[in-house]
Tab-separated table of C-alpha atoms in Angstrom:
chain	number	residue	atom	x	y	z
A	16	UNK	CA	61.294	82.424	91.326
A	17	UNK	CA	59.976	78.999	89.987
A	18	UNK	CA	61.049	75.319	90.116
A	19	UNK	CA	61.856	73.113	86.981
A	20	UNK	CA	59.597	70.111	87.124
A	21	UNK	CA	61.585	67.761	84.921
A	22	UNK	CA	59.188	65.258	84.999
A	23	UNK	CA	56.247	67.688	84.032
A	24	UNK	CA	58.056	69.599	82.125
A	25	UNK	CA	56.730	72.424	83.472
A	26	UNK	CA	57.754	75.376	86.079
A	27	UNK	CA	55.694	76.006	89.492
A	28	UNK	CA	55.924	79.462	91.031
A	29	UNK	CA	57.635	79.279	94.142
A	30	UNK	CA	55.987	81.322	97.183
A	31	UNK	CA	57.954	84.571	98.035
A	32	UNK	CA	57.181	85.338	101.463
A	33	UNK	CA	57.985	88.415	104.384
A	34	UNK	CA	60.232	87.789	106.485
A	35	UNK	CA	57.983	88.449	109.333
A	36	UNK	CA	55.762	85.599	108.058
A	37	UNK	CA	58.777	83.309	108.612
A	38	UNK	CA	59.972	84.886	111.724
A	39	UNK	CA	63.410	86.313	110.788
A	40	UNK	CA	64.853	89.441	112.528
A	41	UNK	CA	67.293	91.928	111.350
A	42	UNK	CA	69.987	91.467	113.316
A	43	UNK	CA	69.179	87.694	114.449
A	44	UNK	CA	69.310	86.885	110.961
A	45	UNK	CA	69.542	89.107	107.972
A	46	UNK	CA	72.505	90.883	109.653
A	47	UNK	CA	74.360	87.612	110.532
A	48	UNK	CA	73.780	85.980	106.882
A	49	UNK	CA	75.511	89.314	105.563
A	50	UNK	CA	78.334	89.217	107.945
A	51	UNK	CA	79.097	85.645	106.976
A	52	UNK	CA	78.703	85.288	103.270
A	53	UNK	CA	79.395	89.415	102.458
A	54	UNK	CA	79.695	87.763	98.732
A	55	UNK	CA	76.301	87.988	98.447
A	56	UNK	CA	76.425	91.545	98.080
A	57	UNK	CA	78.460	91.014	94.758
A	58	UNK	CA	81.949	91.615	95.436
A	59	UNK	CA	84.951	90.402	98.929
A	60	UNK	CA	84.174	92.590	101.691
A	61	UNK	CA	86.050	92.576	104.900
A	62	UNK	CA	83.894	92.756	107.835
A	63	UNK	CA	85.628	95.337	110.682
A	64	UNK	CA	82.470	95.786	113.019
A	65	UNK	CA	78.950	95.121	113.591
A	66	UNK	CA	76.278	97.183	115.883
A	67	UNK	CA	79.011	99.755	115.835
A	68	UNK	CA	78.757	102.734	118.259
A	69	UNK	CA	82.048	104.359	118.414
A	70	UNK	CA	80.804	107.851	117.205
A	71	UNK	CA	81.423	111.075	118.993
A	72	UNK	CA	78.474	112.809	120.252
A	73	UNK	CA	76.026	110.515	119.705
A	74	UNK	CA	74.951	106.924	120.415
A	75	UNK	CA	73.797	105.959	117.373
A	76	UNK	CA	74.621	102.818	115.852
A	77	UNK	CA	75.040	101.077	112.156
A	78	UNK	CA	74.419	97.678	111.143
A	79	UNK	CA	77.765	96.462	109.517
A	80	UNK	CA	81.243	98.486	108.924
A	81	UNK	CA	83.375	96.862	106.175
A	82	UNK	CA	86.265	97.563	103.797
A	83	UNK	CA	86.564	97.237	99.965
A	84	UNK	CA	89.491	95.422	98.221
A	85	UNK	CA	90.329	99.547	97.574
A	86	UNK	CA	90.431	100.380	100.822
A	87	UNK	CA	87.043	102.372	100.970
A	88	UNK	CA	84.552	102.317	104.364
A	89	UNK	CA	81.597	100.341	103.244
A	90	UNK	CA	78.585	101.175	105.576
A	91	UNK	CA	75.809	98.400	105.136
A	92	UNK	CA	72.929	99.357	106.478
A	93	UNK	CA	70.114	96.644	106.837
A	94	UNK	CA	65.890	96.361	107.031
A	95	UNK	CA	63.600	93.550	106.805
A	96	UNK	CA	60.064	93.975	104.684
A	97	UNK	CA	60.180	97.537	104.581
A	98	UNK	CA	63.200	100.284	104.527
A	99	UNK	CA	61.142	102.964	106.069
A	100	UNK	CA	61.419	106.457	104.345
A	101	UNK	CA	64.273	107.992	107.082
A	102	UNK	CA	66.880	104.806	105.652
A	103	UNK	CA	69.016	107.390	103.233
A	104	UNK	CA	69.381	110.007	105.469
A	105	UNK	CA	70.525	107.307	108.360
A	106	UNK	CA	73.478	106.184	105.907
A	107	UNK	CA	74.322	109.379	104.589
A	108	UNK	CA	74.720	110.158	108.186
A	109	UNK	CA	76.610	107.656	109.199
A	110	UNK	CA	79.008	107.480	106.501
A	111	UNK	CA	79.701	111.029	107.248
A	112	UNK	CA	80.743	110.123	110.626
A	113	UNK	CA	83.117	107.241	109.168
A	114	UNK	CA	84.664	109.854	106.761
A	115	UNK	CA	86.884	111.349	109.538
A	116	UNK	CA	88.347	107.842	110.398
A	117	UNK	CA	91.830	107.138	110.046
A	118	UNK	CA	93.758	103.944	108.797
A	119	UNK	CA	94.531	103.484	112.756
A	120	UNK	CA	91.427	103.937	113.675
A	121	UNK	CA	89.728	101.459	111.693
A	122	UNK	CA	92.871	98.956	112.530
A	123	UNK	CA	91.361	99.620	116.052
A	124	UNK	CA	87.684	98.928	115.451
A	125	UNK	CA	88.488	95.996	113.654
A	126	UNK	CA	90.703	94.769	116.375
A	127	UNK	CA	88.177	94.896	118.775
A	128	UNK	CA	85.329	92.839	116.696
A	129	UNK	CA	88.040	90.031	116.529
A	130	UNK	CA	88.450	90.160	120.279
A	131	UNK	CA	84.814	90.331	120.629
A	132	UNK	CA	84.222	87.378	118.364
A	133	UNK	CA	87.188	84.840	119.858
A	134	UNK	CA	89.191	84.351	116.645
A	135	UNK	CA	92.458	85.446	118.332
A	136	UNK	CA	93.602	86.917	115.126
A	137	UNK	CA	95.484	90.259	114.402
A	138	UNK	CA	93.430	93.069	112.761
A	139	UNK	CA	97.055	94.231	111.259
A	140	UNK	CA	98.239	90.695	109.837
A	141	UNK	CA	94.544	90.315	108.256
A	142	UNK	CA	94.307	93.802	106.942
A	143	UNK	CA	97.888	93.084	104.738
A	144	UNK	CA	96.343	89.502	103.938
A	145	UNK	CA	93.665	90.821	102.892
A	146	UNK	CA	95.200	93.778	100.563
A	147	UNK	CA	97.476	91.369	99.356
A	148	UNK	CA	100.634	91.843	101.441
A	149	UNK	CA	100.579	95.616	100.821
A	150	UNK	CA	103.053	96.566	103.748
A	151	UNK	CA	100.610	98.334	106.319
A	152	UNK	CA	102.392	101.308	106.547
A	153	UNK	CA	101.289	102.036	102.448
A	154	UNK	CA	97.833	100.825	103.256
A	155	UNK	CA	95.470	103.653	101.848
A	156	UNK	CA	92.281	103.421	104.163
A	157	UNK	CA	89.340	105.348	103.992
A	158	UNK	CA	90.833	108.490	101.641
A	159	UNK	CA	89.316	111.797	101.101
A	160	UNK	CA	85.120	110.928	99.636
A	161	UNK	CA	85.838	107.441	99.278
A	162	UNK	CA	82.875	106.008	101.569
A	163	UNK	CA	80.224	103.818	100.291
A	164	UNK	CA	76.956	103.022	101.017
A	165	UNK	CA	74.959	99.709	100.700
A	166	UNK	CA	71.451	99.141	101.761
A	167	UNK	CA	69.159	96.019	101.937
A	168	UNK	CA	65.849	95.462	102.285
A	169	UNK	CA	63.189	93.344	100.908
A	170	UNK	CA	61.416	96.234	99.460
A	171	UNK	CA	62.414	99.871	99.466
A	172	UNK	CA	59.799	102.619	99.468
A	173	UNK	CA	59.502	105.101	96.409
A	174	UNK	CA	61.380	108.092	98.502
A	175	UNK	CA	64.078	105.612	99.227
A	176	UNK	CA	64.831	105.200	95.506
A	177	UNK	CA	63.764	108.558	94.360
A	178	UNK	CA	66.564	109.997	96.851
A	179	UNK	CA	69.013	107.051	96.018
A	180	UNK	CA	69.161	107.903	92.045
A	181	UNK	CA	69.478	111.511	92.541
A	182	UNK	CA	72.450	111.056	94.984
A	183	UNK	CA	74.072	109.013	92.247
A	184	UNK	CA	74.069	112.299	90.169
A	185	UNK	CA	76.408	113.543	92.822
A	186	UNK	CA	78.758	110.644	92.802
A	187	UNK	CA	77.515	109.205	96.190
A	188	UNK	CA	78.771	105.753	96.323
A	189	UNK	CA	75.084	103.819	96.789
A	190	UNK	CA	73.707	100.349	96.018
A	191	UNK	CA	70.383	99.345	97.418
A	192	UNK	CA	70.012	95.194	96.974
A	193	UNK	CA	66.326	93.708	97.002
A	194	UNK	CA	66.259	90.828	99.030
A	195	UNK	CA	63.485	88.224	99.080
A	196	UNK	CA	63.045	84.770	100.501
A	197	UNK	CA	60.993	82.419	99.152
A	198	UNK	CA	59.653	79.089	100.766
A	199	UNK	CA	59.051	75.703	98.583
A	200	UNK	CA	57.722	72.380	100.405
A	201	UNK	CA	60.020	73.481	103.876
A	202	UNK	CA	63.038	74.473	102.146
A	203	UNK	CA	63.871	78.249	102.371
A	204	UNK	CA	65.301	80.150	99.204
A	205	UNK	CA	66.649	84.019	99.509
A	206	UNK	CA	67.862	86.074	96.552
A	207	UNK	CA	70.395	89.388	96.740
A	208	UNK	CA	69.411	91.183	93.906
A	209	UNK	CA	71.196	94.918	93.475
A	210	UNK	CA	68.490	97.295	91.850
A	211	UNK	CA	70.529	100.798	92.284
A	212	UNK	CA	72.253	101.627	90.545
A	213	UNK	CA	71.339	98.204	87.736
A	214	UNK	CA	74.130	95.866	87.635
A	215	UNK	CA	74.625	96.142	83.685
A	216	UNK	CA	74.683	99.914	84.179
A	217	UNK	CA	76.770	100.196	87.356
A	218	UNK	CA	80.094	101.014	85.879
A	219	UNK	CA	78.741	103.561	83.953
A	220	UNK	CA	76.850	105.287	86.521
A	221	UNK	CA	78.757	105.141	89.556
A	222	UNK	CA	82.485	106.883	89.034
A	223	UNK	CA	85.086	107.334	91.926
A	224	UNK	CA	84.284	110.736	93.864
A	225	UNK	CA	87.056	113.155	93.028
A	226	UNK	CA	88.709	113.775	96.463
A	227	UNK	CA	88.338	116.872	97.393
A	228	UNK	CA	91.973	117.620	98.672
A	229	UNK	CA	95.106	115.595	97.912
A	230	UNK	CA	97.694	114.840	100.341
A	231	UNK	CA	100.775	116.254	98.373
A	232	UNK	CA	102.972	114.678	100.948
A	233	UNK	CA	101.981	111.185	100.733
A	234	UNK	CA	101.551	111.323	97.401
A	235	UNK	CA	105.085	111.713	96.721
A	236	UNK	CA	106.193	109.421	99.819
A	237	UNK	CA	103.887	106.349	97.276
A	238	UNK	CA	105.854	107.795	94.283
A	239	UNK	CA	108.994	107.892	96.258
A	240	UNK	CA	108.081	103.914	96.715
A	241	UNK	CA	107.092	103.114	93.432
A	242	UNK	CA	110.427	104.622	92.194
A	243	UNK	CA	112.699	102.645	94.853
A	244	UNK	CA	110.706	99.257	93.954
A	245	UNK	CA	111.215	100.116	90.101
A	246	UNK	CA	114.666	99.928	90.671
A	247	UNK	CA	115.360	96.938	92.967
A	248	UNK	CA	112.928	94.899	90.497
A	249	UNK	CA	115.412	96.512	87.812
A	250	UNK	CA	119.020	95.057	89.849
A	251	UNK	CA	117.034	91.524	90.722
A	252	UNK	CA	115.922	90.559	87.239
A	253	UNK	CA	119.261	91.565	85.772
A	254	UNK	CA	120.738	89.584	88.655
A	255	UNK	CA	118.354	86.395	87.682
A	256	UNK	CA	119.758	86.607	84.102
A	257	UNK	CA	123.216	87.138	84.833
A	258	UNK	CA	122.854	83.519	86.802
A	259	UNK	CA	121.676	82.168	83.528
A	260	UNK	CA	117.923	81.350	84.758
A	261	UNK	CA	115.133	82.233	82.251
A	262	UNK	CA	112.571	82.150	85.115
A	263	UNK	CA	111.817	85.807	85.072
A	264	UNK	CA	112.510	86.235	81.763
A	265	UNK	CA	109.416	87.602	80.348
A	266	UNK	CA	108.700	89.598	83.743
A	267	UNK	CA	109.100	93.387	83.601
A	268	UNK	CA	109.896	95.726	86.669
A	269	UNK	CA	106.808	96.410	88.919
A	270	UNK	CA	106.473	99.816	91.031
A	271	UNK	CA	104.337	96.807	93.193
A	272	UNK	CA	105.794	95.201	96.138
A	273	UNK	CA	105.570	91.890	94.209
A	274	UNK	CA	106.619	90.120	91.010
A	275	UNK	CA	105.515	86.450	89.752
A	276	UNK	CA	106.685	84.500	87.225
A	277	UNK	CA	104.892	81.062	86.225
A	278	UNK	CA	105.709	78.009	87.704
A	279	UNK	CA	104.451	75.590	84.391
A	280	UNK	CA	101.060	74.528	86.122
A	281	UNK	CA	98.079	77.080	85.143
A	282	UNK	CA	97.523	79.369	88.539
A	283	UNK	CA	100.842	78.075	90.298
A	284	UNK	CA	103.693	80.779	90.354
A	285	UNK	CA	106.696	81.664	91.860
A	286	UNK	CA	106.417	84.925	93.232
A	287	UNK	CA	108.894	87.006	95.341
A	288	UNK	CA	107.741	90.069	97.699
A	289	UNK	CA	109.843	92.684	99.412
A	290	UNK	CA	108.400	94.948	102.519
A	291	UNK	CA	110.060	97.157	105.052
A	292	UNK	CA	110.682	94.127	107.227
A	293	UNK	CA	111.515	91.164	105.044
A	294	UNK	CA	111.820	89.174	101.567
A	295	UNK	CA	110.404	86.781	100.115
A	296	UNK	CA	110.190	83.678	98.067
A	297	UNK	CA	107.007	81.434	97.663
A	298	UNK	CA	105.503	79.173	95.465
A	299	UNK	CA	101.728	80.814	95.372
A	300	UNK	CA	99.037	78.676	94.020
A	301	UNK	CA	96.110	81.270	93.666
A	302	UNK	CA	93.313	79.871	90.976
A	303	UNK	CA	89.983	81.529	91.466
A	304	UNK	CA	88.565	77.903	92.035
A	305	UNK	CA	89.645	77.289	96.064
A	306	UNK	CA	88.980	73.428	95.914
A	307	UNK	CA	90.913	73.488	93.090
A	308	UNK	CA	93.984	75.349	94.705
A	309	UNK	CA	94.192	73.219	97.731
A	310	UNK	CA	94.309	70.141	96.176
A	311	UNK	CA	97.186	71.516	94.566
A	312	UNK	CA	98.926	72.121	97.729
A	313	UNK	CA	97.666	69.102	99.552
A	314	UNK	CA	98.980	67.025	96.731
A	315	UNK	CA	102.823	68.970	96.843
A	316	UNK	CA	102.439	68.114	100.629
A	317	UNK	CA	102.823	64.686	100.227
A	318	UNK	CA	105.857	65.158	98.789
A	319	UNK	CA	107.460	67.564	101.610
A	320	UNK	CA	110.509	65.808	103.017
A	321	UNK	CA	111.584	65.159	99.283
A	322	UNK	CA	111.034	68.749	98.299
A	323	UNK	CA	112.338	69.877	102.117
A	324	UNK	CA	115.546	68.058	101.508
A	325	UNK	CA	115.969	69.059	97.604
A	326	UNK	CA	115.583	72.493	98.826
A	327	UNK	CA	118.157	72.241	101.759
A	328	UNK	CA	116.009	73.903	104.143
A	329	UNK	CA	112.952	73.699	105.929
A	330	UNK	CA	109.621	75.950	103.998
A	331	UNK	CA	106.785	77.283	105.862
A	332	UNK	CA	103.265	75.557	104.257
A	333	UNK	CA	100.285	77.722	104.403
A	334	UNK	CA	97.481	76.004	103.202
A	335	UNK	CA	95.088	79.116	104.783
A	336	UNK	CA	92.239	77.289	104.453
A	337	UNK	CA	89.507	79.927	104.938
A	338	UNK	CA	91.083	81.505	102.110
A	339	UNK	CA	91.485	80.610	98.452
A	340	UNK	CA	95.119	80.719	97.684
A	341	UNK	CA	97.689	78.433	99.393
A	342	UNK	CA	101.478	79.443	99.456
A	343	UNK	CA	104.977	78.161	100.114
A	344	UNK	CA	107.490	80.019	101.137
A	345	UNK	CA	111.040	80.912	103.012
A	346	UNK	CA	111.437	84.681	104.373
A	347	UNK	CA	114.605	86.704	104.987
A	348	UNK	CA	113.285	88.961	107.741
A	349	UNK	CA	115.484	91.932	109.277
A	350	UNK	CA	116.100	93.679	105.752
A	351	UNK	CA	114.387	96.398	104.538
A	352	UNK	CA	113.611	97.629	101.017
A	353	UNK	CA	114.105	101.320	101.529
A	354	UNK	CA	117.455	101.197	102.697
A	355	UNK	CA	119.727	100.484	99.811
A	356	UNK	CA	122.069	98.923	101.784
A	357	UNK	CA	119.911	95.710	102.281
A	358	UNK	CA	119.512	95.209	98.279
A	359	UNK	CA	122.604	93.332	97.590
A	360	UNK	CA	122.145	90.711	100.784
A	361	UNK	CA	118.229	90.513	99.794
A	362	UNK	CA	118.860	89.756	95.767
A	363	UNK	CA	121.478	86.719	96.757
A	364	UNK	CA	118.494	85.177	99.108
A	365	UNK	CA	116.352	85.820	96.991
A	366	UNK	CA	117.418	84.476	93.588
A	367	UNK	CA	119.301	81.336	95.371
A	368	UNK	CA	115.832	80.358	96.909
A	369	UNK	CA	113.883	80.188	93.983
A	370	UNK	CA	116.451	78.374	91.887
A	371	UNK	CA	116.183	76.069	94.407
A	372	UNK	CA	112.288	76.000	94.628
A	373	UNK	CA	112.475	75.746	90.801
A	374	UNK	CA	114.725	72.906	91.284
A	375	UNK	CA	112.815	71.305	94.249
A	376	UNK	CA	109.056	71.642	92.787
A	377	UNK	CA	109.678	71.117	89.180
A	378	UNK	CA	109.347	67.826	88.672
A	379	UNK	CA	106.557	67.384	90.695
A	380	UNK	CA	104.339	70.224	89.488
A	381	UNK	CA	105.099	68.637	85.900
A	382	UNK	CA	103.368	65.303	87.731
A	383	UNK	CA	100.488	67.426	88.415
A	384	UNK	CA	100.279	69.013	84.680
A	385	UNK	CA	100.292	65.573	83.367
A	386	UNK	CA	98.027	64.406	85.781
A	387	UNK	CA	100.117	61.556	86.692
A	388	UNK	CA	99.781	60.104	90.380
């Protein structure tokens, strides 16, 4: 790493250091960076457990448990200067253990790391968040040869990497990431770089692992699903143009548990979601930028009792700050998408609501377009 001296017009090597020489610890520090900025390790991870123990048999212990935005176990396993020659067979060991975990299981684990760490949050209500309010009962956790395998250190020893590539051969899901601080006139730098398999070659290397049984039964409860949402998609959006509205014009059926049409304003739509327990309506604002997004909703905020009384009704206004999107929306709990039934009852809320959102936002999401105050 070097520094750009402007002035000089020259670069100046920065000093990479050990951690040892500037007195970080693995679980002190390294682990706790990781825990708290997973993003470093190149893609959303949700943390479920640290120092976890909860093997049969045995009392050993990995560093970090996680989950993928696929649903896969993600066992990060972490060193400091050096990761020892045993670090492969520790992983492959404890991923093996993970394998036999079910979906309640891990809703378990990751219950009690949120008790443990004071949030006084639900590990249910985060897992949907966090799969994109997929109900929780069609949450696919931790299926058939799905677990992966990250490991960190600041320098990995030649059986490490020798073992790592050939394991790729076999479609073991494994990333090592190099990770080296640096130190420049007091300020402390640190660098995640992933060096199995290479980043430009990663998608061609690493493949899903065929699983190596299928669960017939489940398989054709999702397809079941996927038919059932097919169809109410199919009734709503002739619905919507039998009322006249172009709104979801252009918007297909979905075997998803969601559909989204645009609200005029890049990264704003209006997007309606049916579940086992409820429907509904919101106005999402999801940009990948998440200053961006809540100035969005900060700005429709000001505007609430207008929009509140347009609407004729009361929304609920998530701004979800530790998140990037922001949402508005009214729910019609009680009804249930699987039982036919609660279609026709679900389709009136539904389409009258987001008439009236259309109605109630419209005007001032065209302010925001414009950029007019």
């Amino acid at each position: 790493m070097y520094r750009v001296d402007k002035a000089e017009n020259r670069i100046q090597k920065i000093s990479e250091k050990t951690f040892s020489e500037l007195g970080f610890k693995e679980r002190e520090h390294l682990q706790e960076w990781i825990v708290h900025s997973s993003a470093a390790l190149g893609e959303e991870l949700l943390i479920i457990q640290k120092e976890f123990d909860g093997f049969n048999d045995t009392n050993e212990r990995l560093d970090i448990l996680a989950l993928d935005k696929q649903g896969n176990i993600v066992v990060i396993e972490n060193k400091l200067d050096d990761s020892g020659k045993n670090v492969v067979w520790q992983v492959l060991k404890y991923a093996a253990y993970c394998s036999t975990l079910s979906k309640n299981e891990i809703c378990d684990i990751y219950q009690k790391y949120l008790d443990k760490i004071g949030q006084g949050e639900e590990a249910k209500e985060n897992l949907i968040r966090f799969f994109d309010d997929t109900d929780y009962e069609e949450l696919l956790l931790n299926k058939g040869l799905t677990q992966r395998i990250i490991m960190v250190a600041r320098d990995f020893r030649k059986e490490v990497t020798s073992t790592a590539l050939w394991l790729l051969n076999y479609k073991i899901r494994l990333q090592c990431f190099k990770v080296t601080p640096y130190a420049d006139e007091g300020n402390i730098f640190i660098t995640f770089n992933q060096i199995i398999p290479l980043m430009d070659a990663e998608e061609f290397i690493i493949s899903m692992a065929e699983k190596a049984q299928e669960d017939t039964n489940e398989q054709e409860t999702s397809r079941q699903r996927h038919d059932v949402r097919v169809e109410f998609w199919k009734e709503l959006l002739t619905a919507m143009k039998q009322k006249g509205s172009k709104l979801f014009s252009n918007v297909s059926p979905s075997r998803d548990n969601w559909i989204q049409a645009g609200a005029g304003i890049s990264n704003v739509n209006y997007r309606f979601t049916i579940t086992k327990g409820y429907a509904r309506v919101d106005l999402s604002i999801v940009g990948s930028v998440k200053e961006d997004n809540k100035a969005i909703f900060d700005r429709l905020e000001k505007y609430k009792p207008d929009i509140e009384q347009t609407f004729g009704e009361r929304l609920v206004w998530e701004r979800m700050s530790d998140n990037i999107s922001s949402r508005i929306k009214c729910e019609m709990s009680g009804v249930n998408v699987f039982e036919k039934d609660d279609w026709a009852k679900m389709i009136e809320f539904m389409i009258d609501r987001v008439l009236r959102m259309e109605q109630s936002f419209g005007k001032i999401l065209e302010k925001i377009r414009n950029k007019e105050k």
